[in-house]
Coordinates of C-alpha atoms in Angstrom, one line a residue:
M30 CA -13.3 -6.5 -18.4
S31 CA -12.7 -2.7 -18.7
S32 CA -9.3 -1.5 -18.0
G33 CA -10.1 0.3 -14.8
G34 CA -11.4 -3.3 -13.6
F35 CA -8.4 -5.0 -14.4
L36 CA -6.2 -2.2 -12.6
R37 CA -8.7 -2.6 -9.8
L38 CA -7.9 -6.4 -9.3
Y39 CA -4.2 -5.6 -9.9
A40 CA -4.3 -3.1 -6.9
N41 CA -6.0 -6.0 -4.9
D42 CA -3.0 -8.3 -5.8
L43 CA -0.5 -5.8 -5.9
N44 CA 1.2 -6.7 -2.4
R45 CA 0.6 -10.8 -2.8
L46 CA 2.9 -9.7 -6.0
L47 CA 5.5 -8.2 -4.4
R48 CA 5.9 -10.6 -1.8
V49 CA 7.2 -12.9 -4.0
L50 CA 8.9 -10.6 -6.3
D51 CA 10.8 -8.7 -3.8
P52 CA 12.8 -11.7 -2.3
T53 CA 13.3 -12.9 -5.7
L54 CA 14.9 -9.9 -7.2
I55 CA 17.0 -9.6 -3.9
T56 CA 18.0 -13.0 -4.1
A57 CA 19.3 -12.6 -7.5
L58 CA 20.7 -9.5 -6.7
F59 CA 22.7 -11.4 -3.7
L60 CA 24.2 -14.1 -5.9
T61 CA 25.3 -11.4 -8.4
L62 CA 27.6 -9.6 -6.3
V63 CA 28.4 -11.8 -3.6
S64 CA 30.7 -14.3 -3.5
S65 CA 31.4 -17.1 -0.7
S66 CA 33.6 -19.6 -0.2
G67 CA 32.5 -23.0 1.5
I68 CA 28.9 -22.4 1.0
P69 CA 27.0 -23.9 -2.0
L70 CA 25.2 -21.8 -4.5
P71 CA 21.6 -23.3 -3.8
T72 CA 22.2 -22.9 -0.1
R73 CA 22.9 -19.2 -0.4
A74 CA 19.8 -18.6 -2.8
V75 CA 17.6 -20.5 -0.3
T76 CA 18.3 -18.9 2.8
V77 CA 18.5 -15.2 1.2
F78 CA 15.2 -15.7 -0.2
L79 CA 13.3 -17.4 2.8
L80 CA 14.8 -14.9 5.1
T81 CA 13.9 -12.3 2.7
A82 CA 10.4 -13.5 2.3
L83 CA 9.8 -13.8 5.9
V84 CA 10.9 -10.9 7.6
L85 CA 9.9 -8.1 5.5
P86 CA 6.6 -8.3 6.2
S87 CA 7.5 -7.5 9.9
G88 CA 8.0 -4.3 9.0
K89 CA 4.3 -3.3 7.6
L90 CA 5.7 -3.0 3.9
Y91 CA 2.8 -4.6 2.4
R92 CA -0.1 -2.7 3.8
S93 CA -2.5 -0.7 1.7
Y94 CA -0.8 3.0 1.0
R95 CA -4.1 4.6 -0.6
Q96 CA -4.8 6.8 2.2
T97 CA -0.8 7.2 3.4
S98 CA 1.7 9.5 2.5
L99 CA 4.6 8.2 -0.2
W100 CA 7.1 9.3 3.0
T101 CA 5.6 6.8 4.9
L102 CA 6.2 4.2 2.2
V103 CA 9.6 5.3 2.0
R104 CA 10.2 4.9 6.1
R105 CA 8.2 1.1 5.8
V106 CA 10.6 -0.1 3.2
S107 CA 14.0 1.5 5.5
T108 CA 12.3 -0.4 8.3
S109 CA 11.5 -3.7 6.8
W110 CA 15.2 -3.7 5.0
A111 CA 17.0 -2.9 8.2
L112 CA 15.0 -6.0 10.0
V113 CA 16.3 -8.0 7.1
L114 CA 19.7 -7.3 7.3
T115 CA 19.4 -7.5 11.2
A116 CA 18.1 -10.9 10.9
M117 CA 20.8 -11.6 8.4
L118 CA 24.1 -10.6 10.9
L119 CA 22.6 -12.3 13.4
M120 CA 22.3 -15.6 11.8
G121 CA 25.6 -14.8 10.1
F122 CA 27.3 -14.6 14.0
L123 CA 25.5 -17.3 15.8
L124 CA 26.5 -19.5 12.7
K125 CA 30.0 -18.3 12.5
L126 CA 29.7 -17.4 8.7
S127 CA 30.7 -13.7 8.6
S128 CA 34.2 -14.8 7.5
S129 CA 33.1 -16.2 4.4
F130 CA 31.7 -12.9 2.6
S131 CA 33.3 -9.7 1.6
R132 CA 32.3 -6.3 3.5
L133 CA 32.5 -4.6 0.5
E134 CA 30.2 -7.4 -1.5
M135 CA 27.9 -7.1 1.5
I136 CA 27.7 -3.2 1.5
L137 CA 27.0 -3.4 -2.2
W138 CA 24.1 -5.8 -2.1
A139 CA 22.4 -4.1 0.9
S140 CA 22.7 -0.8 -0.5
G141 CA 21.7 -1.7 -4.0
S142 CA 18.9 -4.0 -2.1
W143 CA 17.5 -1.0 -0.5
G144 CA 17.4 1.1 -3.5
L145 CA 15.5 -1.9 -5.5
L146 CA 12.7 -2.0 -3.1
L147 CA 12.3 1.8 -3.0
L148 CA 12.5 1.7 -6.6
L149 CA 9.8 -1.3 -6.8
H150 CA 7.5 0.1 -4.0
V151 CA 7.5 3.8 -4.8
V152 CA 7.4 3.2 -8.4
S153 CA 4.5 1.1 -8.3
R154 CA 2.4 3.3 -5.9
K155 CA 3.1 5.9 -8.2
L156 CA 1.4 4.3 -11.2
L157 CA -1.5 3.4 -9.2
R158 CA -1.8 6.9 -8.0
W159 CA -1.9 8.4 -11.7
H160 CA -4.4 5.9 -12.5
R161 CA -6.2 7.1 -9.5
V162 CA -6.3 10.7 -10.9
R163 CA -7.1 9.5 -14.2
G164 CA -10.3 8.0 -12.8
G165 CA -9.3 4.2 -12.3
N166 CA -9.1 1.8 -9.7
T167 CA -11.7 3.9 -7.6
R168 CA -13.8 2.8 -4.6
S169 CA -17.1 3.4 -4.4
I170 CA -18.3 5.3 -0.9
A171 CA -21.3 6.6 0.7
F172 CA -21.1 9.6 3.5
W173 CA -23.6 10.0 6.6
G174 CA -23.4 13.0 8.7
T175 CA -24.2 17.0 8.9
P176 CA -24.2 18.8 5.9
S177 CA -21.0 20.7 7.0
Q178 CA -19.3 17.2 7.4
A179 CA -20.5 16.3 4.6
V180 CA -19.0 19.3 2.5
D181 CA -15.6 19.0 4.4
F182 CA -15.3 15.2 3.4
H183 CA -16.0 16.1 -0.5
A184 CA -13.6 19.0 -0.1
K185 CA -10.9 16.5 1.3
L186 CA -11.6 13.9 -1.3
Q187 CA -11.5 16.5 -4.4
S188 CA -8.1 17.8 -3.2
L189 CA -6.6 14.2 -2.8
P190 CA -7.8 12.5 -6.3
W191 CA -4.9 10.0 -6.1
I192 CA -6.5 8.4 -3.1
G193 CA -9.2 7.2 -5.4
L194 CA -12.4 7.6 -3.4
R195 CA -15.5 8.7 -5.1
L196 CA -18.3 9.8 -3.2
V197 CA -21.8 8.5 -5.2
A198 CA -23.9 9.4 -2.1
W199 CA -24.6 11.2 0.9
F200 CA -27.4 11.2 3.5
E201 CA -28.1 13.6 6.2
A202 CA -27.9 13.2 10.3
P203 CA -30.9 14.1 12.3
H204 CA -31.4 17.7 13.4
S205 CA -28.6 18.9 11.0
E206 CA -28.7 22.3 10.1
S207 CA -29.3 23.3 6.4
M208 CA -26.5 25.1 4.1
S209 CA -25.4 26.0 0.4
L210 CA -23.5 22.9 -0.9
P211 CA -21.0 23.6 -3.3
P212 CA -21.6 23.1 -7.3
S213 CA -19.7 20.0 -7.7
M214 CA -21.1 18.2 -4.7
L215 CA -24.3 16.0 -4.8
T216 CA -27.2 16.8 -3.5
C217 CA -28.5 15.0 0.1
S218 CA -30.0 11.9 -0.9
G219 CA -32.3 11.7 2.3
G220 CA -31.8 10.9 6.2
L221 CA -31.4 7.6 7.8
R222 CA -34.4 5.8 6.7
E223 CA -33.5 6.9 3.3
M224 CA -30.0 5.5 3.6
R225 CA -31.0 1.7 4.5
Q226 CA -33.5 1.8 1.7
W227 CA -30.4 3.0 -1.1
L228 CA -27.9 0.3 0.6
N229 CA -30.6 -2.2 -0.2
S230 CA -30.5 -1.8 -4.1
H231 CA -26.6 -0.1 -4.1
D232 CA -23.3 -1.5 -3.4
V233 CA -20.4 0.7 -2.2
D234 CA -17.2 -0.3 -0.8
Q235 CA -17.2 1.9 2.1
I236 CA -19.3 3.7 4.3
Y237 CA -18.2 6.8 6.0
F238 CA -20.0 8.2 9.0

């Protein structure tokens, strides 16, 4: 299997990996930084792991970021972690466990975990973006529309190489006005009938209209 194919599979499974890695590292950091009187270590470990694993996805943290900004990722990391902390504070209040933990240690753990989540998610996406710019982990797409729309779409893809979308063919809508195309752009492959025929013998990941 080529490296591009391997990293493509890795990109598809990245969120599954992070769903396990995130709560595992956060739990390990909790056990390292936070001491507790009266609560057995296995109970603390299982509680933190399950709470983190169940609540983090509520902030849409594990969705695809191929066509969204890194700022959106940072915002979702912060929102997801805030939900985990809220759930933990609520559970501690209801079970009257707040006095069992040091506030300073909890603050250190909360801050460190937030930074760890940012590091994991931002760095992993940065690595994928870097790989896409170099031609790996790409998705093939076909486009159907007017020539002016196709030119605008091509220009957008050219300006955003890190999203990893590769235009492999485009087809012209009926009654479209002809226009000159950029040198780097593919020529039109036909109309709607040619598009249907082309799709019968070619596989693409997405079709844009």
